Amino acid sequence: MNGINTLAYFTGPLFTSYIGLTELVSHILSGALFTFQLMGSFVAYGLIDRLGRRKLMLISSAGMGTFMLGFCISISQTPAKSAAIAASVFVFLFTFSFPVGFLGPPFLYATEIAPLAYRVHINAVSTATTWAFNFLIAEVTPTAVNNIHWRYYLIFAIINLCIIVPVIYFFFPETAARPLEEIDEIFMNSKNMFEVVPIARRLQTREVSEGTNVLGKDEVEYIEHSA
């Protein structure tokens, strides 16, 4: 529901009908768009353990919301040439932001927070839900765009900025560099859903002060012992 499939499945009509570009330029940009997305995947690959899952998802959703908002403003001004250029840029920036935090990390996160006995089931539900919404968006988008035009994309800007970002910030604890037993401890010590993130932060602060569970610590110790 972050809006990626409103762009992914309809790049041709998006560039020609809604942004106002020529058919040739539309084909070129459509071919380049998801090649450009690959660069965002490399960002996630390099930072998912350094920054953590939570920060990447926050950065990604905030970026997608901001760029989708810019896209909405731009296409509401077409057929101005400058607005068409701006809209195209925002489409590329949005597409780049998506894999940073939402192409792979949510599936990884779902397995990390799940109890061992239910991990397969939870992962199956998360994957099935993703594809169910993909199907829904693919069916709804053409009709919605024809009726409410650029305002349809505004819905996804609002979802990203006003729903996804707050939900991640207040309810998603960091799981990077945490053993599964420790993740269980976070949830077991939480009396309600609002305590999960604060408890995870306190636990992480304690571990850093004690020098335990720090990223790269095992590698350093191994080198020291080998020497």
PDB file of C-alpha atoms in Angstrom:
ATOM      1  CA  MET A   1       0.000   0.000   0.000  1.00  0.00           C
ATOM      2  CA  ASN A   2       2.955   2.367  -0.346  1.00  0.00           C
ATOM      3  CA  GLY A   3       2.086   3.072  -3.992  1.00  0.00           C
ATOM      4  CA  ILE A   4       4.870   1.291  -5.862  1.00  0.00           C
ATOM      5  CA  ASN A   5       2.442  -0.820  -7.893  1.00  0.00           C
ATOM      6  CA  THR A   6       0.455   2.208  -9.024  1.00  0.00           C
ATOM      7  CA  LEU A   7       3.625   3.103 -10.915  1.00  0.00           C
ATOM      8  CA  ALA A   8       5.094  -0.329 -11.659  1.00  0.00           C
ATOM      9  CA  TYR A   9       2.161  -1.737 -13.607  1.00  0.00           C
ATOM     10  CA  PHE A  10       1.244   1.424 -15.496  1.00  0.00           C
ATOM     11  CA  THR A  11       4.469   3.187 -16.466  1.00  0.00           C
ATOM     12  CA  GLY A  12       3.438   3.521 -20.131  1.00  0.00           C
ATOM     13  CA  PRO A  13       0.090   5.274 -19.570  1.00  0.00           C
ATOM     14  CA  LEU A  14       1.625   7.163 -16.652  1.00  0.00           C
ATOM     15  CA  PHE A  15       4.281   8.853 -18.764  1.00  0.00           C
ATOM     16  CA  THR A  16       2.105   9.433 -21.844  1.00  0.00           C
ATOM     17  CA  SER A  17      -1.402  10.192 -20.569  1.00  0.00           C
ATOM     18  CA  TYR A  18      -0.809  11.607 -17.099  1.00  0.00           C
ATOM     19  CA  ILE A  19       2.575  13.305 -17.429  1.00  0.00           C
ATOM     20  CA  GLY A  20       2.194  14.204 -21.094  1.00  0.00           C
ATOM     21  CA  LEU A  21       5.422  12.817 -22.570  1.00  0.00           C
ATOM     22  CA  THR A  22       5.775  11.470 -26.102  1.00  0.00           C
ATOM     23  CA  GLU A  23       5.439   7.748 -26.730  1.00  0.00           C
ATOM     24  CA  LEU A  24       9.142   7.362 -27.555  1.00  0.00           C
ATOM     25  CA  VAL A  25      10.272   9.150 -24.396  1.00  0.00           C
ATOM     26  CA  SER A  26       7.743   7.120 -22.415  1.00  0.00           C
ATOM     27  CA  HIS A  27       9.202   3.830 -23.677  1.00  0.00           C
ATOM     28  CA  ILE A  28      12.744   4.941 -22.857  1.00  0.00           C
ATOM     29  CA  LEU A  29      11.840   6.062 -19.339  1.00  0.00           C
ATOM     30  CA  SER A  30       9.802   2.910 -18.693  1.00  0.00           C
ATOM     31  CA  GLY A  31      12.796   0.781 -19.605  1.00  0.00           C
ATOM     32  CA  ALA A  32      15.133   2.825 -17.435  1.00  0.00           C
ATOM     33  CA  LEU A  33      12.849   3.140 -14.422  1.00  0.00           C
ATOM     34  CA  PHE A  34      13.293  -0.295 -12.877  1.00  0.00           C
ATOM     35  CA  THR A  35      16.906  -0.507 -13.906  1.00  0.00           C
ATOM     36  CA  PHE A  36      17.304   2.580 -11.741  1.00  0.00           C
ATOM     37  CA  GLN A  37      15.431   0.788  -8.951  1.00  0.00           C
ATOM     38  CA  LEU A  38      18.232  -1.763  -8.814  1.00  0.00           C
ATOM     39  CA  MET A  39      20.500   0.943  -7.383  1.00  0.00           C
ATOM     40  CA  GLY A  40      18.193   1.288  -4.402  1.00  0.00           C
ATOM     41  CA  SER A  41      18.490  -2.445  -3.816  1.00  0.00           C
ATOM     42  CA  PHE A  42      22.259  -2.101  -3.486  1.00  0.00           C
ATOM     43  CA  VAL A  43      21.735   0.641  -0.888  1.00  0.00           C
ATOM     44  CA  ALA A  44      19.586  -1.733   1.165  1.00  0.00           C
ATOM     45  CA  TYR A  45      22.144  -4.517   0.759  1.00  0.00           C
ATOM     46  CA  GLY A  46      24.939  -2.313   2.086  1.00  0.00           C
ATOM     47  CA  LEU A  47      23.068  -0.682   4.969  1.00  0.00           C
ATOM     48  CA  ILE A  48      20.532  -3.189   6.271  1.00  0.00           C
ATOM     49  CA  ASP A  49      22.873  -4.439   9.016  1.00  0.00           C
ATOM     50  CA  ARG A  50      24.660  -1.117   9.596  1.00  0.00           C
ATOM     51  CA  LEU A  51      21.622   1.140   9.965  1.00  0.00           C
ATOM     52  CA  GLY A  52      19.165  -1.614  10.820  1.00  0.00           C
ATOM     53  CA  ARG A  53      15.798  -2.630   9.433  1.00  0.00           C
ATOM     54  CA  ARG A  54      13.813   0.002  11.313  1.00  0.00           C
ATOM     55  CA  LYS A  55      15.795   3.010  10.065  1.00  0.00           C
ATOM     56  CA  LEU A  56      15.805   1.782   6.479  1.00  0.00           C
ATOM     57  CA  MET A  57      12.037   1.323   6.508  1.00  0.00           C
ATOM     58  CA  LEU A  58      11.552   4.771   8.051  1.00  0.00           C
ATOM     59  CA  ILE A  59      13.819   6.444   5.500  1.00  0.00           C
ATOM     60  CA  SER A  60      12.207   4.548   2.642  1.00  0.00           C
ATOM     61  CA  SER A  61       8.596   5.288   3.598  1.00  0.00           C
ATOM     62  CA  ALA A  62       9.333   8.951   4.346  1.00  0.00           C
ATOM     63  CA  GLY A  63      11.076   9.261   0.992  1.00  0.00           C
ATOM     64  CA  MET A  64       8.257   7.553  -0.890  1.00  0.00           C
ATOM     65  CA  GLY A  65       5.657   9.752   0.773  1.00  0.00           C
ATOM     66  CA  THR A  66       7.575  12.940   0.014  1.00  0.00           C
ATOM     67  CA  PHE A  67       8.305  12.015  -3.597  1.00  0.00           C
ATOM     68  CA  MET A  68       4.738  10.858  -4.226  1.00  0.00           C
ATOM     69  CA  LEU A  69       3.498  14.186  -2.874  1.00  0.00           C
ATOM     70  CA  GLY A  70       5.849  16.008  -5.234  1.00  0.00           C
ATOM     71  CA  PHE A  71       4.615  13.811  -8.086  1.00  0.00           C
ATOM     72  CA  CYS A  72       0.988  14.694  -7.296  1.00  0.00           C
ATOM     73  CA  ILE A  73       1.731  18.409  -7.296  1.00  0.00           C
ATOM     74  CA  SER A  74       3.627  18.095 -10.573  1.00  0.00           C
ATOM     75  CA  ILE A  75       1.025  16.149 -12.561  1.00  0.00           C
ATOM     76  CA  SER A  76      -1.723  18.450 -11.312  1.00  0.00           C
ATOM     77  CA  GLN A  77       0.090  21.219 -13.247  1.00  0.00           C
ATOM     78  CA  THR A  78       0.558  19.389 -16.581  1.00  0.00           C
ATOM     79  CA  PRO A  79       0.733  19.981 -19.558  1.00  0.00           C
ATOM     80  CA  ALA A  80       3.455  22.442 -18.505  1.00  0.00           C
ATOM     81  CA  LYS A  81       6.832  21.093 -19.681  1.00  0.00           C
ATOM     82  CA  SER A  82       8.614  21.916 -16.416  1.00  0.00           C
ATOM     83  CA  ALA A  83       5.900  20.088 -14.460  1.00  0.00           C
ATOM     84  CA  ALA A  84       6.258  17.021 -16.713  1.00  0.00           C
ATOM     85  CA  ILE A  85      10.013  16.951 -16.106  1.00  0.00           C
ATOM     86  CA  ALA A  86       9.511  17.336 -12.352  1.00  0.00           C
ATOM     87  CA  ALA A  87       6.894  14.568 -12.321  1.00  0.00           C
ATOM     88  CA  SER A  88       9.263  12.208 -14.143  1.00  0.00           C
ATOM     89  CA  VAL A  89      12.049  12.966 -11.666  1.00  0.00           C
ATOM     90  CA  PHE A  90       9.741  12.269  -8.722  1.00  0.00           C
ATOM     91  CA  VAL A  91       8.719   8.928 -10.263  1.00  0.00           C
ATOM     92  CA  PHE A  92      12.374   7.894 -10.464  1.00  0.00           C
ATOM     93  CA  LEU A  93      13.112   9.067  -6.919  1.00  0.00           C
ATOM     94  CA  PHE A  94      10.073   7.222  -5.584  1.00  0.00           C
ATOM     95  CA  THR A  95      11.088   4.046  -7.400  1.00  0.00           C
ATOM     96  CA  PHE A  96      14.617   4.355  -6.003  1.00  0.00           C
ATOM     97  CA  SER A  97      13.292   4.797  -2.449  1.00  0.00           C
ATOM     98  CA  PHE A  98      11.106   1.696  -2.508  1.00  0.00           C
ATOM     99  CA  PRO A  99      13.790  -1.051  -2.466  1.00  0.00           C
ATOM    100  CA  VAL A 100      15.809   0.800   0.178  1.00  0.00           C
ATOM    101  CA  GLY A 101      13.365  -0.266   2.864  1.00  0.00           C
ATOM    102  CA  PHE A 102      10.446  -2.162   1.365  1.00  0.00           C
ATOM    103  CA  LEU A 103      11.567  -4.607  -1.304  1.00  0.00           C
ATOM    104  CA  GLY A 104      13.303  -7.139   0.944  1.00  0.00           C
ATOM    105  CA  PRO A 105      13.437  -5.828   4.548  1.00  0.00           C
ATOM    106  CA  PRO A 106       9.736  -6.372   5.427  1.00  0.00           C
ATOM    107  CA  PHE A 107       9.959 -10.083   4.582  1.00  0.00           C
ATOM    108  CA  LEU A 108      13.157 -10.397   6.616  1.00  0.00           C
ATOM    109  CA  TYR A 109      11.623  -8.434   9.482  1.00  0.00           C
ATOM    110  CA  ALA A 110       8.501 -10.618   9.544  1.00  0.00           C
ATOM    111  CA  THR A 111      10.588 -13.746  10.096  1.00  0.00           C
ATOM    112  CA  GLU A 112      12.804 -12.113  12.743  1.00  0.00           C
ATOM    113  CA  ILE A 113       9.998 -10.939  15.028  1.00  0.00           C
ATOM    114  CA  ALA A 114       7.974 -14.133  14.687  1.00  0.00           C
ATOM    115  CA  PRO A 115       8.180 -16.866  17.350  1.00  0.00           C
ATOM    116  CA  LEU A 116       9.947 -19.944  16.020  1.00  0.00           C
ATOM    117  CA  ALA A 117       6.812 -22.100  16.153  1.00  0.00           C
ATOM    118  CA  TYR A 118       4.865 -19.651  13.984  1.00  0.00           C
ATOM    119  CA  ARG A 119       7.610 -18.265  11.748  1.00  0.00           C
ATOM    120  CA  VAL A 120       6.625 -20.158   8.612  1.00  0.00           C
ATOM    121  CA  HIS A 121       2.963 -19.273   9.067  1.00  0.00           C
ATOM    122  CA  ILE A 122       3.638 -15.581   9.669  1.00  0.00           C
ATOM    123  CA  ASN A 123       5.986 -15.367   6.708  1.00  0.00           C
ATOM    124  CA  ALA A 124       3.370 -17.059   4.535  1.00  0.00           C
ATOM    125  CA  VAL A 125       0.685 -14.620   5.663  1.00  0.00           C
ATOM    126  CA  SER A 126       2.923 -11.593   5.056  1.00  0.00           C
ATOM    127  CA  THR A 127       3.810 -12.790   1.555  1.00  0.00           C
ATOM    128  CA  ALA A 128       0.206 -13.647   0.687  1.00  0.00           C
ATOM    129  CA  THR A 129      -0.974 -10.268   1.969  1.00  0.00           C
ATOM    130  CA  THR A 130       1.602  -8.487  -0.173  1.00  0.00           C
ATOM    131  CA  TRP A 131       0.439 -10.179  -3.351  1.00  0.00           C
ATOM    132  CA  ALA A 132      -3.229  -9.751  -2.463  1.00  0.00           C
ATOM    133  CA  PHE A 133      -2.731  -5.993  -2.231  1.00  0.00           C
ATOM    134  CA  ASN A 134      -0.685  -6.061  -5.441  1.00  0.00           C
ATOM    135  CA  PHE A 135      -3.669  -7.620  -7.193  1.00  0.00           C
ATOM    136  CA  LEU A 136      -6.075  -5.126  -5.616  1.00  0.00           C
ATOM    137  CA  ILE A 137      -3.983  -2.127  -6.685  1.00  0.00           C
ATOM    138  CA  ALA A 138      -3.622  -3.474 -10.224  1.00  0.00           C
ATOM    139  CA  GLU A 139      -7.399  -3.799 -10.514  1.00  0.00           C
ATOM    140  CA  VAL A 140      -8.321  -0.482  -8.909  1.00  0.00           C
ATOM    141  CA  THR A 141      -5.694   1.879 -10.346  1.00  0.00           C
ATOM    142  CA  PRO A 142      -7.008   2.390 -13.928  1.00  0.00           C
ATOM    143  CA  THR A 143     -10.542   3.164 -12.758  1.00  0.00           C
ATOM    144  CA  ALA A 144      -9.367   5.367  -9.893  1.00  0.00           C
ATOM    145  CA  VAL A 145      -7.005   7.418 -12.069  1.00  0.00           C
ATOM    146  CA  ASN A 146      -9.701   7.939 -14.719  1.00  0.00           C
ATOM    147  CA  ASN A 147     -12.114   9.240 -12.088  1.00  0.00           C
ATOM    148  CA  ILE A 148     -10.063  11.224  -9.567  1.00  0.00           C
ATOM    149  CA  HIS A 149      -6.865  11.674 -11.605  1.00  0.00           C
ATOM    150  CA  TRP A 150      -3.789  12.877  -9.643  1.00  0.00           C
ATOM    151  CA  ARG A 151      -5.716  12.792  -6.364  1.00  0.00           C
ATOM    152  CA  TYR A 152      -5.493   8.997  -6.451  1.00  0.00           C
ATOM    153  CA  TYR A 153      -1.722   9.175  -6.023  1.00  0.00           C
ATOM    154  CA  LEU A 154      -2.181  11.610  -3.147  1.00  0.00           C
ATOM    155  CA  ILE A 155      -3.786   8.768  -1.200  1.00  0.00           C
ATOM    156  CA  PHE A 156      -0.483   6.881  -1.209  1.00  0.00           C
ATOM    157  CA  ALA A 157       1.506   9.943  -0.181  1.00  0.00           C
ATOM    158  CA  ILE A 158      -0.792  10.241   2.836  1.00  0.00           C
ATOM    159  CA  ILE A 159      -0.549   6.508   3.605  1.00  0.00           C
ATOM    160  CA  ASN A 160       3.251   6.664   3.611  1.00  0.00           C
ATOM    161  CA  LEU A 161       3.641   9.855   5.643  1.00  0.00           C
ATOM    162  CA  CYS A 162       0.669   9.597   8.004  1.00  0.00           C
ATOM    163  CA  ILE A 163       0.295   5.842   8.535  1.00  0.00           C
ATOM    164  CA  ILE A 164       3.390   3.827   7.601  1.00  0.00           C
ATOM    165  CA  VAL A 165       5.997   6.203   9.091  1.00  0.00           C
ATOM    166  CA  PRO A 166       4.222   6.579  12.479  1.00  0.00           C
ATOM    167  CA  VAL A 167       3.456   2.843  12.710  1.00  0.00           C
ATOM    168  CA  ILE A 168       7.105   1.917  12.119  1.00  0.00           C
ATOM    169  CA  TYR A 169       8.379   4.617  14.486  1.00  0.00           C
ATOM    170  CA  PHE A 170       6.110   3.752  17.405  1.00  0.00           C
ATOM    171  CA  PHE A 171       5.615  -0.007  17.040  1.00  0.00           C
ATOM    172  CA  PHE A 172       8.545  -1.589  15.156  1.00  0.00           C
ATOM    173  CA  PRO A 173      11.552  -2.463  17.352  1.00  0.00           C
ATOM    174  CA  GLU A 174      14.980  -2.832  15.779  1.00  0.00           C
ATOM    175  CA  THR A 175      15.958  -6.448  15.145  1.00  0.00           C
ATOM    176  CA  ALA A 176      19.404  -6.042  13.561  1.00  0.00           C
ATOM    177  CA  ALA A 177      22.222  -7.783  15.473  1.00  0.00           C
ATOM    178  CA  ARG A 178      19.765  -9.268  17.962  1.00  0.00           C
ATOM    179  CA  PRO A 179      19.492 -13.013  18.619  1.00  0.00           C
ATOM    180  CA  LEU A 180      15.999 -14.451  18.388  1.00  0.00           C
ATOM    181  CA  GLU A 181      15.884 -15.029  22.152  1.00  0.00           C
ATOM    182  CA  GLU A 182      16.474 -11.339  22.745  1.00  0.00           C
ATOM    183  CA  ILE A 183      13.692 -10.355  20.363  1.00  0.00           C
ATOM    184  CA  ASP A 184      11.372 -12.663  22.296  1.00  0.00           C
ATOM    185  CA  GLU A 185      12.485 -10.948  25.503  1.00  0.00           C
ATOM    186  CA  ILE A 186      11.510  -7.551  24.115  1.00  0.00           C
ATOM    187  CA  PHE A 187       7.945  -8.649  23.433  1.00  0.00           C
ATOM    188  CA  MET A 188       7.621 -10.682  26.642  1.00  0.00           C
ATOM    189  CA  ASN A 189       8.622  -7.672  28.755  1.00  0.00           C
ATOM    190  CA  SER A 190       6.180  -5.360  26.973  1.00  0.00           C
ATOM    191  CA  LYS A 191       2.832  -4.917  28.681  1.00  0.00           C
ATOM    192  CA  ASN A 192       1.291  -3.300  25.605  1.00  0.00           C
ATOM    193  CA  MET A 193       2.241  -2.453  22.031  1.00  0.00           C
ATOM    194  CA  PHE A 194       3.429   1.041  22.986  1.00  0.00           C
ATOM    195  CA  GLU A 195       6.200  -0.341  25.220  1.00  0.00           C
ATOM    196  CA  VAL A 196       7.886  -2.509  22.585  1.00  0.00           C
ATOM    197  CA  VAL A 197      10.088   0.160  20.978  1.00  0.00           C
ATOM    198  CA  PRO A 198      11.147   1.869  24.268  1.00  0.00           C
ATOM    199  CA  ILE A 199      12.115  -1.500  25.773  1.00  0.00           C
ATOM    200  CA  ALA A 200      14.121  -2.379  22.654  1.00  0.00           C
ATOM    201  CA  ARG A 201      15.931   0.969  22.895  1.00  0.00           C
ATOM    202  CA  ARG A 202      16.752   0.519  26.577  1.00  0.00           C
ATOM    203  CA  LEU A 203      18.001  -2.988  25.951  1.00  0.00           C
ATOM    204  CA  GLN A 204      20.188  -1.803  23.081  1.00  0.00           C
ATOM    205  CA  THR A 205      21.618   1.039  25.194  1.00  0.00           C
ATOM    206  CA  ARG A 206      22.463  -1.412  27.972  1.00  0.00           C
ATOM    207  CA  GLU A 207      24.156  -3.797  25.556  1.00  0.00           C
ATOM    208  CA  VAL A 208      26.271  -1.046  24.016  1.00  0.00           C
ATOM    209  CA  SER A 209      27.393   0.168  27.453  1.00  0.00           C
ATOM    210  CA  GLU A 210      28.282  -3.406  28.429  1.00  0.00           C
ATOM    211  CA  GLY A 211      29.994  -4.082  25.096  1.00  0.00           C
ATOM    212  CA  THR A 212      27.674  -6.950  24.157  1.00  0.00           C
ATOM    213  CA  ASN A 213      25.753  -7.569  20.953  1.00  0.00           C
ATOM    214  CA  VAL A 214      27.592  -4.834  19.081  1.00  0.00           C
ATOM    215  CA  LEU A 215      27.835  -5.126  15.308  1.00  0.00           C
ATOM    216  CA  GLY A 216      31.260  -6.374  14.329  1.00  0.00           C
ATOM    217  CA  LYS A 217      32.267  -7.388  17.873  1.00  0.00           C
ATOM    218  CA  ASP A 218      32.451 -11.102  17.083  1.00  0.00           C
ATOM    219  CA  GLU A 219      34.705 -10.442  14.123  1.00  0.00           C
ATOM    220  CA  VAL A 220      37.039  -8.287  16.219  1.00  0.00           C
ATOM    221  CA  GLU A 221      37.263 -10.912  18.947  1.00  0.00           C
ATOM    222  CA  TYR A 222      37.998 -13.622  16.398  1.00  0.00           C
ATOM    223  CA  ILE A 223      40.857 -11.623  14.915  1.00  0.00           C
ATOM    224  CA  GLU A 224      42.289 -10.914  18.374  1.00  0.00           C
ATOM    225  CA  HIS A 225      42.155 -14.592  19.358  1.00  0.00           C
ATOM    226  CA  SER A 226      43.660 -15.663  16.059  1.00  0.00           C
ATOM    227  CA  ALA A 227      46.528 -13.246  16.552  1.00  0.00           C
TER     228      ALA A 227
END
